[in-house]
N, CA, C and O of each residue as an XYZ file, in Angstrom:
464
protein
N       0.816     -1.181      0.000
C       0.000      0.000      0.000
C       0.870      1.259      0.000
O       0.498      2.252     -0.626
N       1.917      1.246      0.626
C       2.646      2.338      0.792
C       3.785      2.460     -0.642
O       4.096      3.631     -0.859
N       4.078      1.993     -1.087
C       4.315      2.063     -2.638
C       3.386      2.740     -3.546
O       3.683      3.365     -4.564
N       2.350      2.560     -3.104
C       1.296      2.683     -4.320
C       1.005      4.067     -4.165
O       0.905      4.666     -5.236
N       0.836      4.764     -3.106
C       0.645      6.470     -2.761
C       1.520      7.098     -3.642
O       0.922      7.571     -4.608
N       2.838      7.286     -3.655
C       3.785      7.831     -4.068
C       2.688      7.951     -5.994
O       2.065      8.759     -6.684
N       2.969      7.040     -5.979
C       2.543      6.658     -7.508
C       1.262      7.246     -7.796
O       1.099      8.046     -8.717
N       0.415      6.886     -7.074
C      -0.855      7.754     -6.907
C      -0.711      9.878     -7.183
O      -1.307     10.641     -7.945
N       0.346     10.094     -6.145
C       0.970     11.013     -5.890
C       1.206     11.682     -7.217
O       0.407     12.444     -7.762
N       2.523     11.279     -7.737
C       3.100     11.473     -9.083
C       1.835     11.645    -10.417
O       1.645     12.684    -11.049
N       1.274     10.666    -10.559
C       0.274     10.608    -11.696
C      -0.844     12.133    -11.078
O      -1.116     12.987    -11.922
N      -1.194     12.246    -10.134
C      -2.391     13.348    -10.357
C      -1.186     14.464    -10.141
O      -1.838     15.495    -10.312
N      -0.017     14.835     -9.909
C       0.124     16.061     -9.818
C       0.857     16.267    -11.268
O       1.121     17.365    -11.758
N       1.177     14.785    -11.955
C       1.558     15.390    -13.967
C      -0.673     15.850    -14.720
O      -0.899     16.610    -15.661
N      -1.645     15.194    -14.011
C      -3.000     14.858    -14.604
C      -3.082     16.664    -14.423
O      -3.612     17.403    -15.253
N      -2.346     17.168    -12.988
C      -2.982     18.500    -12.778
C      -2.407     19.799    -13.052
O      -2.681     20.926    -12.641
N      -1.171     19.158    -14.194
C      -0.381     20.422    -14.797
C      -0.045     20.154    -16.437
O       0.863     20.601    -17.138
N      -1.020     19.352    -16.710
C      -1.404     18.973    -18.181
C      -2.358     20.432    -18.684
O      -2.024     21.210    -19.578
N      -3.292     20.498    -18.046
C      -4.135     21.986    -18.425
C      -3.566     23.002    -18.250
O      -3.424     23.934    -19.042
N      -3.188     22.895    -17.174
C      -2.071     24.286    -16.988
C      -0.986     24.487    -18.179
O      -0.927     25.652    -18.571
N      -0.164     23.624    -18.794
C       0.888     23.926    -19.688
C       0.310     23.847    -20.588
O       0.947     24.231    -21.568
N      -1.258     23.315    -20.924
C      -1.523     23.654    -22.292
C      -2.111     24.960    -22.520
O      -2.055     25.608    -23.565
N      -2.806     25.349    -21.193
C      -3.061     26.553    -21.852
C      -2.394     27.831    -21.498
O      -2.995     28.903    -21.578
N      -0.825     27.707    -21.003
C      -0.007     28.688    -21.132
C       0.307     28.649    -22.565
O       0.101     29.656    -23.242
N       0.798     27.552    -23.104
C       1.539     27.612    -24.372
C      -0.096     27.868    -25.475
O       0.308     27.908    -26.637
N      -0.933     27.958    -25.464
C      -2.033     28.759    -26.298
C      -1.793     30.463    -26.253
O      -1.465     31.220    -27.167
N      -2.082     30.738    -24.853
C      -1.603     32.063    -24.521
C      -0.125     32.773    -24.855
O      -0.030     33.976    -25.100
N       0.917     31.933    -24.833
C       1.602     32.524    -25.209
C       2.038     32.252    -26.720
O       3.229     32.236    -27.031
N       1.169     32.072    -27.503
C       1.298     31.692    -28.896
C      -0.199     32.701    -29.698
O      -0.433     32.841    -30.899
N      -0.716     33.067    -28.907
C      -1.623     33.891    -29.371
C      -1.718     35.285    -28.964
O      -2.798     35.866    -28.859
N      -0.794     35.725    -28.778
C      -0.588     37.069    -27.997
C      -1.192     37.615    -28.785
O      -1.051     37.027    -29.857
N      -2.285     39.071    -28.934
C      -2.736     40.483    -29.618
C      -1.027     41.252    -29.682
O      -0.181     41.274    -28.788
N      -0.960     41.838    -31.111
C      -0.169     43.150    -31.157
C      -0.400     43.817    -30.181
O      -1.455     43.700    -29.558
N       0.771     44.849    -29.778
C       0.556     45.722    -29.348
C       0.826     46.832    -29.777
O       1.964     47.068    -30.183
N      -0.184     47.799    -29.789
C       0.257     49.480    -30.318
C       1.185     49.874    -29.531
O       0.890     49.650    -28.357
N       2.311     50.430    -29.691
C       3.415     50.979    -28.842
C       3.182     52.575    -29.403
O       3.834     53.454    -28.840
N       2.413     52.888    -30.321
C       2.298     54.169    -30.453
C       1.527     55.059    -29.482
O       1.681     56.209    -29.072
N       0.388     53.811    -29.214
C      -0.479     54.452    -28.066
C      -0.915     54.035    -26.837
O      -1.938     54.374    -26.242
N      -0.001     53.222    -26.483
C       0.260     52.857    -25.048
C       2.046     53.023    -24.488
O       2.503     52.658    -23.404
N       2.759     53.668    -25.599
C       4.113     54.435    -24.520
C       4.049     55.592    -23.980
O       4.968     56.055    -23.304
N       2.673     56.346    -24.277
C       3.044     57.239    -23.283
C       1.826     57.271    -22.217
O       1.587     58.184    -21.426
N       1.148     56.118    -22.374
C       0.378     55.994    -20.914
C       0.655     55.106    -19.733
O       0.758     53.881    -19.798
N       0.771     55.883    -18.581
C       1.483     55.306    -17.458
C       0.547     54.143    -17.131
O      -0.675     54.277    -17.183
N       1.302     52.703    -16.707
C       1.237     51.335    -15.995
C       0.529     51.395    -14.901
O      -0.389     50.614    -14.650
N       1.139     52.927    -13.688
C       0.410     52.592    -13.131
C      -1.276     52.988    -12.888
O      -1.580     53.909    -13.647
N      -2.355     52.563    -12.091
C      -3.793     53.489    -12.520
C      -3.616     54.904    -11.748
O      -4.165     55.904    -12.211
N      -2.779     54.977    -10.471
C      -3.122     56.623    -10.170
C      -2.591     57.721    -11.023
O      -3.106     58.839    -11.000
N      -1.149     57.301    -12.088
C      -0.344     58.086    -12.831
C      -1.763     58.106    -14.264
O      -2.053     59.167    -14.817
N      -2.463     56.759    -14.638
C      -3.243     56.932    -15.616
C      -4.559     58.020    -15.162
O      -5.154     58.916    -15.762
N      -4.624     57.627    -14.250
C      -6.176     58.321    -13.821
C      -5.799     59.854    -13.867
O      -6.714     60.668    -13.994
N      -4.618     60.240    -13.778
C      -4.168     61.737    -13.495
C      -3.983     62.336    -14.871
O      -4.499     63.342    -15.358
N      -3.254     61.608    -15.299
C      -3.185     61.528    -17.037
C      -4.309     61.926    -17.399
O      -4.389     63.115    -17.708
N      -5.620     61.015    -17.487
C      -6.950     61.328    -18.061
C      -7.549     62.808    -17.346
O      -8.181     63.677    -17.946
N      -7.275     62.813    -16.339
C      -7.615     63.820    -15.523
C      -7.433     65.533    -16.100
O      -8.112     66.554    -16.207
N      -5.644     64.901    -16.446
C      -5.067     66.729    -16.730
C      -5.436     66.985    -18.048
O      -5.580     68.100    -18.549
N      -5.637     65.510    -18.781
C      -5.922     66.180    -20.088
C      -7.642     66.695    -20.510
O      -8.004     67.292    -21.524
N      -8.478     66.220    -19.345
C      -9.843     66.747    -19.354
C      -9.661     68.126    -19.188
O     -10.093     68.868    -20.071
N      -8.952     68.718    -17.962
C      -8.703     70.366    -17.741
C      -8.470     71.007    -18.657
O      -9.057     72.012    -19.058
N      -7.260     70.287    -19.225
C      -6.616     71.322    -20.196
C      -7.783     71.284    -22.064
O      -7.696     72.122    -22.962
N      -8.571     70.227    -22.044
C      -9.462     70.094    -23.032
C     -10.476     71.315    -22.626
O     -10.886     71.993    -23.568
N     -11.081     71.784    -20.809
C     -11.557     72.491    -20.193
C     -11.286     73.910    -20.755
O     -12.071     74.745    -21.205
N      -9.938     73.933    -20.593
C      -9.675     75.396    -20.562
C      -9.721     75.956    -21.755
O      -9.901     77.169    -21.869
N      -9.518     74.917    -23.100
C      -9.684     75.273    -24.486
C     -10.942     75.516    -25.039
O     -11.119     76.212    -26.039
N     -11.847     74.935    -24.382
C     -13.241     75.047    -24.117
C     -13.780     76.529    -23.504
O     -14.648     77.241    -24.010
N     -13.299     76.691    -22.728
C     -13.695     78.194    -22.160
C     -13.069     79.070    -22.729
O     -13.709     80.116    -22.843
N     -11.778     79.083    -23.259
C     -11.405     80.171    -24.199
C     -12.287     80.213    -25.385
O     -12.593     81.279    -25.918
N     -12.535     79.518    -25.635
C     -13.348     79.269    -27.088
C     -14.772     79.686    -27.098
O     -15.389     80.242    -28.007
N     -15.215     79.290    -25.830
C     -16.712     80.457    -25.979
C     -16.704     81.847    -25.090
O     -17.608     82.575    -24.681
N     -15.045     81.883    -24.964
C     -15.006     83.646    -24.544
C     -15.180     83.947    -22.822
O     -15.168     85.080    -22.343
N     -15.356     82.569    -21.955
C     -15.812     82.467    -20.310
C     -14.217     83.061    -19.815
O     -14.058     83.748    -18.806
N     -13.205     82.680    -20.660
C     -11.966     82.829    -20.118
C     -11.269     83.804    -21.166
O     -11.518     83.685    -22.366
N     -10.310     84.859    -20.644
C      -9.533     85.667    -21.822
C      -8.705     84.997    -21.935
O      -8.543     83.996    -21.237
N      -7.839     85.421    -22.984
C      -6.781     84.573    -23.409
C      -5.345     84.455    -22.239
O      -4.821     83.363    -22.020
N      -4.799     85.887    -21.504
C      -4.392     85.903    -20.452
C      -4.570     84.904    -19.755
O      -3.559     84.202    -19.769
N      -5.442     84.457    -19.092
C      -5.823     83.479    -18.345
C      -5.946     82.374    -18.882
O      -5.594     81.606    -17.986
N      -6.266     81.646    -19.929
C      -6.144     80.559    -20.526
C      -4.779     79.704    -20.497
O      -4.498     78.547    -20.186
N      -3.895     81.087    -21.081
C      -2.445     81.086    -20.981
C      -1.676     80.423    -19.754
O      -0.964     79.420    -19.704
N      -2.015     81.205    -18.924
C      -1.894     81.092    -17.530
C      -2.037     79.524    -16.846
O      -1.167     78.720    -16.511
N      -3.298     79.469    -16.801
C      -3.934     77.764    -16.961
C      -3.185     76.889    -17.652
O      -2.838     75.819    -17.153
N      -2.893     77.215    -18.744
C      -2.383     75.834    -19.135
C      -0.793     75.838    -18.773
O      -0.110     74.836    -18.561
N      -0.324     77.314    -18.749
C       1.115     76.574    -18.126
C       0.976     75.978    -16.758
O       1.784     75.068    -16.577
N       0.238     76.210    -15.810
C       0.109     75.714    -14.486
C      -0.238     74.086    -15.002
O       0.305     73.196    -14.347
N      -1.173     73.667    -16.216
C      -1.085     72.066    -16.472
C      -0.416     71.555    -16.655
O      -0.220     70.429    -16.198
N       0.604     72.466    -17.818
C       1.710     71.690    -17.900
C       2.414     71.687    -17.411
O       3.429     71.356    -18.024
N       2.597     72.031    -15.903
C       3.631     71.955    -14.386
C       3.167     70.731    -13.663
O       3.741     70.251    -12.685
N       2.253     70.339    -14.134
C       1.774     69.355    -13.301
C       2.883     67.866    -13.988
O       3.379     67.973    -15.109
N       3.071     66.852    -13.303
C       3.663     65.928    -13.751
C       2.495     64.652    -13.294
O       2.115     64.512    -12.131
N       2.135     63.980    -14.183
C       0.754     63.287    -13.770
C       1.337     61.671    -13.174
O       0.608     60.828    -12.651
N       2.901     61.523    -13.429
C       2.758     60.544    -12.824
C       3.175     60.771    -11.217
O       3.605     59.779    -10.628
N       3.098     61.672    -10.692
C       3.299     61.301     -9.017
C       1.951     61.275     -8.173
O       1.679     61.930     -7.167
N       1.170     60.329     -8.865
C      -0.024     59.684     -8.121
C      -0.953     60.850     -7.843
O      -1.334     61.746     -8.597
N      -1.263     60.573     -6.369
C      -1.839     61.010     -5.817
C      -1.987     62.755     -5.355
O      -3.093     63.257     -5.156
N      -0.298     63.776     -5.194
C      -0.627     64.765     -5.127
C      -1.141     65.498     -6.685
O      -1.872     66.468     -6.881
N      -0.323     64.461     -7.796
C      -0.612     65.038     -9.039
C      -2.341     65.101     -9.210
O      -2.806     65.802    -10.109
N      -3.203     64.369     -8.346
C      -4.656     64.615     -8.832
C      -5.144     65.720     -7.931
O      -6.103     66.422     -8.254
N      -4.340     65.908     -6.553
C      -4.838     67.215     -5.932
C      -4.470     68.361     -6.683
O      -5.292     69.277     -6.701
N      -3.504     68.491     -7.250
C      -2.816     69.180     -7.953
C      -3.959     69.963     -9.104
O      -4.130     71.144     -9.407
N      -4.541     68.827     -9.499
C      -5.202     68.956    -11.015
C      -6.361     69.226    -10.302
O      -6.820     70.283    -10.735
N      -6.905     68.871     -9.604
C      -8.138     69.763     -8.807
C      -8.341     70.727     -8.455
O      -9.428     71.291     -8.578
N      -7.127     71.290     -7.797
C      -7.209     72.756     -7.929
C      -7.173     73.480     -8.783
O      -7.860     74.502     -8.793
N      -6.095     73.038    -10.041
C      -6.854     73.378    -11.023
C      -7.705     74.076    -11.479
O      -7.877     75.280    -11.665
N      -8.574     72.562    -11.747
C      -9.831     72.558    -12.401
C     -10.820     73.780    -11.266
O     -11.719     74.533    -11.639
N     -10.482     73.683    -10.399
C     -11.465     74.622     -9.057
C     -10.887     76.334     -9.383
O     -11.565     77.319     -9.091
N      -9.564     76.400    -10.010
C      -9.188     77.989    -10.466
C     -10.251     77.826    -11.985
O     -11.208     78.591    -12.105
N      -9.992     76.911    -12.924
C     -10.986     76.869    -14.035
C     -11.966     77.449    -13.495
O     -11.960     78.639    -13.178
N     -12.822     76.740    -13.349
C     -14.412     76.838    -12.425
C     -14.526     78.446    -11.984
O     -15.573     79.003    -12.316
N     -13.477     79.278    -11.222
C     -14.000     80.009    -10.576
C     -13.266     81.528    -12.040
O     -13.751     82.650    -11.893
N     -12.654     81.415    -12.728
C     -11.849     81.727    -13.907
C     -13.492     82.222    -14.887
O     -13.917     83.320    -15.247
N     -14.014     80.862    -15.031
C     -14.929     80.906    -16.575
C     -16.366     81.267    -15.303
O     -17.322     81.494    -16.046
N     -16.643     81.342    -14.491
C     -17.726     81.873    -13.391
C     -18.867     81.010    -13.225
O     -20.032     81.392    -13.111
N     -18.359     79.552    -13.220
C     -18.850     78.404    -12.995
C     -18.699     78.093    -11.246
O     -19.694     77.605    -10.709
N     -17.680     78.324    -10.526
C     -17.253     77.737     -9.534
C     -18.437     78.183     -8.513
O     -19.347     78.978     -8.747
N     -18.128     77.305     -7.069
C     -19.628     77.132     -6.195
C     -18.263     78.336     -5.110
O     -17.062     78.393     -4.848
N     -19.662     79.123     -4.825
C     -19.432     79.985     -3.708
C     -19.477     79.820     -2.552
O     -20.265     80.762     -2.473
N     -19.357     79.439     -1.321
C     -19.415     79.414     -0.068
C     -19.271     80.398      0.778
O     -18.141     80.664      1.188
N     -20.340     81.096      1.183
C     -19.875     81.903      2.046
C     -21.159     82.845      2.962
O     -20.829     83.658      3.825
């Protein structure tokens, strides 16, 4: 009996890496292209991406408000060099960063909420 385990042993742990190696070698034989045109300059990680999407909504913002006249050009100016100071991949202050921002936008084109 104690012979026979081992053996037992051996056979289900080749039975339970038969699926496994077949369907690595599918996967890695069917890889999708990849665009390197338009995924090198978007950051890996999600807070550097999310900031990314973020600064480029503002700065789409601010071209927007120059364009129907909410913002002068002075100030547009202004705005977007402050975006492009921003560096979107350092996470997390880069989205406070871009919030304020967007909250000078807001109060710039005479959208922003008043408190007081």
């Amino acid at each position: 009996m104690r012979s026979f385990i081992p053996k037992i042993i051996a056979a289900a742990s080749i039975f339970a890496a038969i699926p496994l190696s077949s369907a690595y070698a599918v996967h890695r034989h069917h890889r999708a292209a990849v665009d390197t045109t338009t995924t090198a300059s978007v950051p890996a990680d999600p807070e550097a991406r999310v900031a990314t999407q973020q600064l480029l909504g503002v700065k789409q913002g601010i071209r927007e408000a120059r364009q129907a006249g909410k913002i002068t050009q002075d100030q547009a100016r202004d705005l977007m060099r402050q975006a492009d100071a921003i560096q979107p991949t350092r996470g997390r202050s880069a989205i406070g960063q871009i919030n304020e921002l967007d909250q000078r936008l807001q109060n710039a084109s005479g959208q922003g909420t008043y408190i007081g």
